[in-house]
Short mmCIF file of C-alpha atoms and ligand atoms in Angstrom, two decimals:
data_model
loop_
_atom_site.label_atom_id
_atom_site.label_comp_id
_atom_site.label_asym_id
_atom_site.label_seq_id
_atom_site.Cartn_x
_atom_site.Cartn_y
_atom_site.Cartn_z
CA MET A 1 15.19 1.21 -26.80
CA TYR A 2 17.68 -0.74 -24.60
CA LYS A 3 17.31 -4.42 -23.36
CA ASP A 4 15.58 -4.97 -20.22
CA ILE A 5 16.95 -5.09 -17.04
CA ALA A 6 14.06 -7.70 -15.94
CA THR A 7 15.05 -10.89 -18.04
CA PRO A 8 16.51 -14.23 -16.16
CA VAL A 9 19.81 -13.79 -18.30
CA ARG A 10 20.40 -9.90 -17.32
CA THR A 11 19.77 -10.38 -14.04
CA LYS A 12 21.69 -13.18 -13.62
CA GLU A 13 24.67 -11.27 -15.03
CA ILE A 14 23.70 -8.15 -13.05
CA LEU A 15 23.58 -10.04 -9.79
CA GLU A 16 27.25 -11.58 -10.95
CA LYS A 17 28.64 -8.82 -12.17
CA TYR A 18 28.32 -7.12 -8.40
CA GLY A 19 28.40 -10.29 -6.49
CA PHE A 20 24.74 -9.44 -4.74
CA SER A 21 23.21 -11.49 -2.88
CA PHE A 22 19.66 -11.20 -1.62
CA LYS A 23 18.43 -10.19 1.67
CA LYS A 24 15.20 -11.90 2.86
CA SER A 25 14.98 -9.49 5.19
CA LEU A 26 14.80 -6.50 3.46
CA GLY A 27 12.11 -8.37 0.92
CA GLN A 28 14.27 -8.74 -2.07
CA ASN A 29 12.36 -10.61 -5.02
CA PHE A 30 13.21 -9.16 -7.95
CA LEU A 31 10.59 -9.23 -10.98
CA ILE A 32 12.32 -11.13 -14.26
CA ASP A 33 9.35 -10.80 -16.61
CA PRO A 34 9.31 -7.74 -18.93
CA ASN A 35 5.32 -8.45 -19.81
CA ILE A 36 4.21 -8.09 -15.79
CA LEU A 37 6.07 -4.93 -15.88
CA ARG A 38 4.68 -3.69 -18.83
CA ASN A 39 1.36 -4.85 -17.31
CA ILE A 40 1.47 -3.38 -14.24
CA VAL A 41 2.77 0.17 -15.39
CA SER A 42 -0.10 0.23 -17.74
CA HIS A 43 -2.64 -0.08 -14.69
CA ALA A 44 -1.29 3.13 -13.38
CA HIS A 45 -2.50 4.88 -16.43
CA LEU A 46 0.80 7.59 -16.46
CA THR A 47 1.47 10.20 -19.41
CA GLU A 48 4.38 12.07 -20.53
CA ASN A 49 3.65 14.41 -17.98
CA SER A 50 3.10 11.96 -14.97
CA GLY A 51 5.52 11.58 -12.24
CA ALA A 52 5.95 8.20 -10.26
CA ILE A 53 7.29 7.34 -6.52
CA GLU A 54 8.58 3.93 -6.56
CA VAL A 55 9.63 2.54 -3.21
CA GLY A 56 12.54 -0.19 -3.53
CA PRO A 57 13.69 -0.31 -6.82
CA GLY A 58 15.78 -3.47 -6.50
CA ILE A 59 18.31 -3.44 -9.85
CA GLY A 60 15.99 -1.19 -11.61
CA ALA A 61 13.41 -3.72 -13.51
CA LEU A 62 10.22 -1.73 -12.73
CA THR A 63 12.21 1.65 -13.00
CA GLU A 64 13.33 1.69 -16.18
CA HIS A 65 9.52 0.53 -17.19
CA LEU A 66 8.35 3.82 -15.26
CA ALA A 67 11.33 5.97 -17.02
CA ARG A 68 9.97 5.04 -20.12
CA GLY A 69 6.20 5.81 -19.53
CA ALA A 70 6.70 9.06 -17.07
CA LYS A 71 8.25 12.47 -17.07
CA LYS A 72 10.22 11.83 -14.02
CA VAL A 73 10.64 9.15 -11.25
CA VAL A 74 11.73 9.25 -7.83
CA SER A 75 12.82 5.87 -6.07
CA PHE A 76 13.65 5.26 -2.52
CA GLU A 77 15.83 2.44 -1.97
CA ILE A 78 16.80 1.15 1.60
CA ASP A 79 19.99 -1.12 0.43
CA GLN A 80 23.15 0.63 -0.31
CA ARG A 81 24.63 -2.43 -2.04
CA LEU A 82 22.30 -1.79 -4.89
CA LEU A 83 23.27 2.26 -5.08
CA PRO A 84 26.14 1.19 -7.53
CA VAL A 85 23.91 -1.27 -9.45
CA LEU A 86 21.31 1.33 -10.11
CA GLU A 87 23.43 3.54 -11.43
CA ASP A 88 24.82 1.43 -13.84
CA THR A 89 21.85 -0.15 -15.11
CA LEU A 90 19.49 2.78 -14.86
CA SER A 91 22.36 5.34 -16.62
CA PRO A 92 20.58 5.53 -20.21
CA TYR A 93 17.51 7.48 -18.30
CA ASP A 94 18.11 10.77 -17.47
CA ASN A 95 14.66 11.29 -15.78
CA VAL A 96 15.27 8.87 -12.63
CA SER A 97 16.27 10.17 -9.34
CA ILE A 98 17.41 7.58 -6.39
CA VAL A 99 17.05 8.47 -2.82
CA HIS A 100 19.14 6.17 -0.43
CA SER A 101 16.80 6.15 2.37
CA ASP A 102 14.22 3.87 4.27
CA ILE A 103 10.70 5.20 3.13
CA LEU A 104 9.30 4.94 6.31
CA LYS A 105 11.52 7.37 7.58
CA ALA A 106 12.05 9.98 4.58
CA ASP A 107 10.32 12.98 4.09
CA VAL A 108 8.25 11.96 0.95
CA GLU A 109 6.32 15.45 0.76
CA ALA A 110 9.47 17.34 0.39
CA VAL A 111 11.15 15.12 -1.69
CA ILE A 112 8.26 15.46 -4.02
CA ALA A 113 8.38 19.59 -4.07
CA GLU A 114 12.42 19.51 -4.85
CA LYS A 115 12.46 16.77 -7.39
CA MET A 116 8.95 17.23 -9.08
CA PRO A 117 7.84 20.67 -8.70
CA ASP A 118 5.85 21.05 -12.32
CA ILE A 119 4.50 17.66 -11.99
CA GLN A 120 0.14 17.52 -11.29
CA ASP A 121 0.10 13.79 -11.79
CA ILE A 122 2.18 11.77 -9.54
CA MET A 123 1.54 7.57 -8.64
CA VAL A 124 3.20 5.32 -6.58
CA VAL A 125 4.33 2.47 -8.58
CA ALA A 126 6.05 -0.33 -6.86
CA ASN A 127 6.84 -4.28 -6.16
CA LEU A 128 6.50 -3.49 -2.15
CA PRO A 129 9.05 -5.59 0.21
CA TYR A 130 6.42 -7.70 1.41
CA TYR A 131 7.26 -7.01 5.01
CA VAL A 132 6.18 -3.67 5.02
CA THR A 133 3.47 -3.27 2.90
CA THR A 134 0.88 -2.22 5.34
CA PRO A 135 3.22 0.34 7.30
CA ILE A 136 4.41 1.90 3.89
CA LEU A 137 0.53 2.32 2.56
CA MET A 138 -0.33 3.87 6.05
CA LYS A 139 2.70 5.95 5.85
CA LEU A 140 2.24 7.26 2.19
CA LEU A 141 -1.56 7.82 2.79
CA ASN A 142 -1.36 9.61 6.20
CA ASP A 143 1.34 12.13 5.08
CA ARG A 144 -1.29 13.30 2.75
CA LEU A 145 0.88 13.72 -0.36
CA PRO A 146 -0.13 15.31 -3.35
CA ILE A 147 -0.68 11.96 -5.61
CA ARG A 148 -3.48 10.52 -7.71
CA GLY A 149 -2.91 6.92 -6.05
CA PHE A 150 -1.20 3.88 -6.18
CA VAL A 151 -0.23 0.59 -8.28
CA VAL A 152 1.63 -1.58 -6.17
CA MET A 153 2.50 -5.24 -5.75
CA MET A 154 2.28 -7.21 -2.41
CA GLN A 155 1.39 -10.43 -1.04
CA LYS A 156 -2.27 -11.73 -2.65
CA GLU A 157 -3.53 -12.09 1.03
CA VAL A 158 -3.09 -8.55 2.32
CA ALA A 159 -4.40 -7.32 -1.65
CA ASP A 160 -7.69 -9.69 -0.76
CA ARG A 161 -7.89 -8.00 2.56
CA ILE A 162 -7.04 -4.25 1.48
CA THR A 163 -9.81 -4.39 -1.39
CA ALA A 164 -12.41 -6.63 0.54
CA LYS A 165 -16.00 -5.79 0.48
CA PRO A 166 -18.36 -5.79 3.94
CA GLY A 167 -20.15 -9.67 4.82
CA THR A 168 -16.44 -11.00 3.36
CA LYS A 169 -14.27 -12.85 5.94
CA GLU A 170 -11.40 -10.81 4.24
CA TYR A 171 -13.16 -7.37 5.62
CA GLY A 172 -11.53 -5.89 8.13
CA SER A 173 -10.10 -2.90 9.93
CA LEU A 174 -7.64 -2.82 7.16
CA SER A 175 -10.36 -2.73 4.22
CA ILE A 176 -11.63 0.37 6.28
CA ALA A 177 -8.06 1.82 6.86
CA ILE A 178 -7.49 1.84 3.00
CA GLN A 179 -11.21 2.64 1.70
CA TYR A 180 -11.66 5.47 3.65
CA TYR A 181 -8.91 7.24 1.64
CA CYS A 182 -8.93 5.43 -1.80
CA THR A 183 -10.98 3.29 -4.13
CA ALA A 184 -9.46 -0.12 -3.82
CA GLU A 185 -9.20 -2.85 -6.54
CA VAL A 186 -7.08 -5.64 -7.39
CA ALA A 187 -6.09 -5.28 -10.85
CA MET A 188 -3.77 -8.82 -11.63
CA ILE A 189 -2.75 -11.70 -9.89
CA VAL A 190 1.00 -12.31 -10.16
CA PRO A 191 2.52 -15.94 -10.38
CA LYS A 192 5.28 -16.91 -8.09
CA THR A 193 7.58 -17.80 -11.39
CA VAL A 194 8.01 -14.56 -12.26
CA PHE A 195 10.29 -13.38 -9.43
CA MET A 196 13.66 -14.17 -8.51
CA PRO A 197 13.99 -15.45 -5.83
CA GLN A 198 10.40 -16.74 -6.05
CA PRO A 199 8.33 -15.88 -2.80
CA ASN A 200 6.69 -17.98 -0.69
CA VAL A 201 3.65 -16.59 -1.26
CA ASP A 202 1.35 -15.74 -3.81
CA SER A 203 0.99 -12.10 -5.26
CA ALA A 204 -1.19 -9.49 -6.62
CA VAL A 205 -1.28 -6.07 -7.97
CA ILE A 206 -3.81 -3.37 -6.64
CA ARG A 207 -5.02 -0.33 -7.68
CA LEU A 208 -5.90 2.42 -4.89
CA ILE A 209 -7.20 5.79 -6.48
CA LYS A 210 -7.79 8.56 -3.67
CA HIS A 211 -11.05 9.88 -3.36
CA GLU A 212 -11.90 13.78 -3.70
CA THR A 213 -13.77 13.61 -0.41
CA PRO A 214 -13.87 10.64 1.98
CA PRO A 215 -16.79 8.21 1.64
CA VAL A 216 -18.21 9.54 4.76
CA ASP A 217 -17.98 12.78 6.93
CA VAL A 218 -16.83 12.18 10.89
CA ILE A 219 -16.01 14.27 13.55
CA ASP A 220 -12.61 12.41 14.67
CA GLU A 221 -11.07 10.34 11.65
CA ASP A 222 -8.61 8.92 14.54
CA PHE A 223 -11.51 7.98 16.29
CA LEU A 224 -12.99 5.89 13.73
CA PHE A 225 -10.25 3.77 13.43
CA VAL A 226 -10.20 3.31 16.99
CA VAL A 227 -13.79 2.05 16.46
CA THR A 228 -12.83 -0.16 13.50
CA ARG A 229 -10.18 -1.67 15.03
CA ALA A 230 -11.92 -2.61 18.26
CA SER A 231 -15.03 -3.96 16.69
CA PHE A 232 -12.87 -6.36 14.60
CA VAL A 233 -10.53 -7.63 17.63
CA GLN A 234 -12.77 -11.14 18.13
CA ARG A 235 -14.26 -11.52 14.58
CA ARG A 236 -16.98 -13.93 16.20
CA LYS A 237 -18.42 -11.61 18.26
CA THR A 238 -21.13 -9.16 18.05
CA ILE A 239 -20.19 -5.43 17.57
CA PHE A 240 -21.43 -4.64 21.01
CA ASN A 241 -19.31 -7.21 22.91
CA ASN A 242 -16.00 -6.35 20.92
CA LEU A 243 -16.72 -2.39 21.84
CA GLN A 244 -17.51 -3.10 25.25
CA ALA A 245 -14.15 -5.15 25.49
CA GLY A 246 -12.30 -2.51 23.37
CA LEU A 247 -13.23 0.89 24.35
CA GLN A 248 -11.45 2.16 27.49
CA ASN A 249 -9.96 -0.64 28.59
CA GLY A 250 -12.91 -2.78 28.90
CA LYS A 251 -14.60 -0.06 31.31
CA ALA A 252 -16.80 1.59 28.84
CA LYS A 253 -20.38 1.54 30.51
CA LYS A 254 -23.05 -1.10 28.46
CA GLU A 255 -25.57 1.67 28.36
CA ASP A 256 -23.40 4.11 26.59
CA ILE A 257 -22.47 1.90 23.98
CA LEU A 258 -26.21 0.61 23.41
CA ALA A 259 -27.28 4.19 23.16
CA ALA A 260 -24.76 5.11 20.55
CA LEU A 261 -25.37 1.78 18.57
CA GLU A 262 -29.16 2.55 18.65
CA ALA A 263 -28.38 6.16 17.75
CA ALA A 264 -26.34 5.06 14.63
CA SER A 265 -29.04 2.40 13.58
CA ILE A 266 -27.06 -0.47 14.13
CA ASP A 267 -28.14 -3.61 15.75
CA PRO A 268 -25.98 -4.81 18.71
CA LYS A 269 -25.86 -8.28 17.66
CA ARG A 270 -24.24 -7.74 14.57
CA ARG A 271 -20.89 -8.67 13.77
CA GLY A 272 -17.98 -5.85 12.74
CA GLU A 273 -18.08 -7.70 9.10
CA THR A 274 -21.31 -6.81 8.35
CA LEU A 275 -21.08 -3.02 8.92
CA SER A 276 -20.25 -0.76 5.76
CA ILE A 277 -17.62 2.49 6.11
CA GLN A 278 -20.54 4.50 6.26
CA GLU A 279 -22.51 2.76 9.33
CA PHE A 280 -19.09 2.60 11.31
CA GLY A 281 -18.59 6.43 10.46
CA ARG A 282 -22.20 6.89 12.20
CA LEU A 283 -21.04 4.59 15.00
CA ALA A 284 -17.85 6.38 15.55
CA ASP A 285 -19.78 10.05 15.73
CA ALA A 286 -22.51 8.49 18.33
CA LEU A 287 -19.83 7.06 20.36
CA HIS A 288 -17.27 9.93 20.09
CA PRO A 289 -18.70 12.28 22.74
CA HIS A 290 -18.65 9.08 25.35
CA PHE A 291 -15.67 7.65 24.44
CA ALA A 292 -13.01 9.92 22.16
N1 SAM B 301 11.32 -3.15 -7.55
C1 SAM B 301 12.15 -4.42 -7.87
C2 SAM B 301 12.10 -5.04 -8.81
O1 SAM B 301 10.26 -5.52 -8.88
O2 SAM B 301 12.29 -6.12 -8.94
C3 SAM B 301 12.66 -4.68 -6.53
C4 SAM B 301 11.48 -5.19 -5.49
S1 SAM B 301 11.94 -6.15 -4.02
C5 SAM B 301 10.31 -6.84 -3.51
C6 SAM B 301 11.65 -4.62 -2.61
C7 SAM B 301 12.76 -3.53 -2.54
O3 SAM B 301 12.54 -2.84 -2.00
C8 SAM B 301 14.28 -4.10 -2.55
O4 SAM B 301 15.09 -3.68 -3.80
C9 SAM B 301 14.75 -3.83 -1.25
O5 SAM B 301 16.18 -3.36 -0.69
C10 SAM B 301 13.87 -2.36 -0.92
N2 SAM B 301 13.39 -2.24 0.31
C11 SAM B 301 13.19 -2.87 1.34
N3 SAM B 301 12.70 -2.08 2.36
C12 SAM B 301 12.92 -0.68 2.03
C13 SAM B 301 12.87 0.27 2.75
N4 SAM B 301 11.89 0.65 3.73
N5 SAM B 301 12.55 1.16 2.12
C14 SAM B 301 13.19 1.30 0.50
N6 SAM B 301 13.29 0.42 0.18
C15 SAM B 301 13.46 -0.46 0.78
#
């Protein structure tokens, strides 16, 4: 077993050797605690036949733990300055491929087909760059990749919104956008002290496991998300008022919205945050003929 990259001493050595300076704009907060890394990887339940996709390997702190626990690791890194560093730090591992790319622009499906053709079980495991947490998750979900799920670090506030249940103040269109595809839970809360440099916000690791089938069957998925986004624009307003303001640029007919709410058995005076994903599904289907 090699010396961990993620100790404060070794991380400093590596950064000094390469004269590396952190770019805040790329969300570069590196992990410097091997225990946290072991914990993160344990939540992914990898086997020696699994594959791991990583977003943003940095200097390889998490990557090497994945390399030890999985058959194959593919890591997407946007910062060219890190490529020679990773080549050096990950040289002991022959099961890691680094792809120099912005994950938001990458054809991840093609990369999986090329680098993991024989792997059945694939997890995304990452300490995400916080400035693009939601776009990254939505892209990887919308790409319909052959993956089991995600174990990912993000800012705690976003983790709370993603995993929120109806009736809480964190519950909103992001909770529904993610929970439509996956079960979502907070796996661990992570203190600032395990990062270099320390971020300004608290962090959490969440685990998302993709549903075999969505929790609600709808006519039009995109329209479900149009309805949920509209329903939360002003959280204090009723579902009826939000839909009236949000659908068809405020020109939607009042009677059509009321009829759809009635057809879906939803009281127009309720607020969006009280509706379950199943209720939003019924509502979206009832609104669909008028507004999609
Ligand atoms: N995995 C390392 C660790 O835990 O120490 C680094 C995590 S750091 C929070 C985020 C990493 O994502 C950085 O290496 C950064 O350069 C990279 N990154 C930022 N934006 C990216 C993007 N759009 N696509 C791929 N990598 C990105």
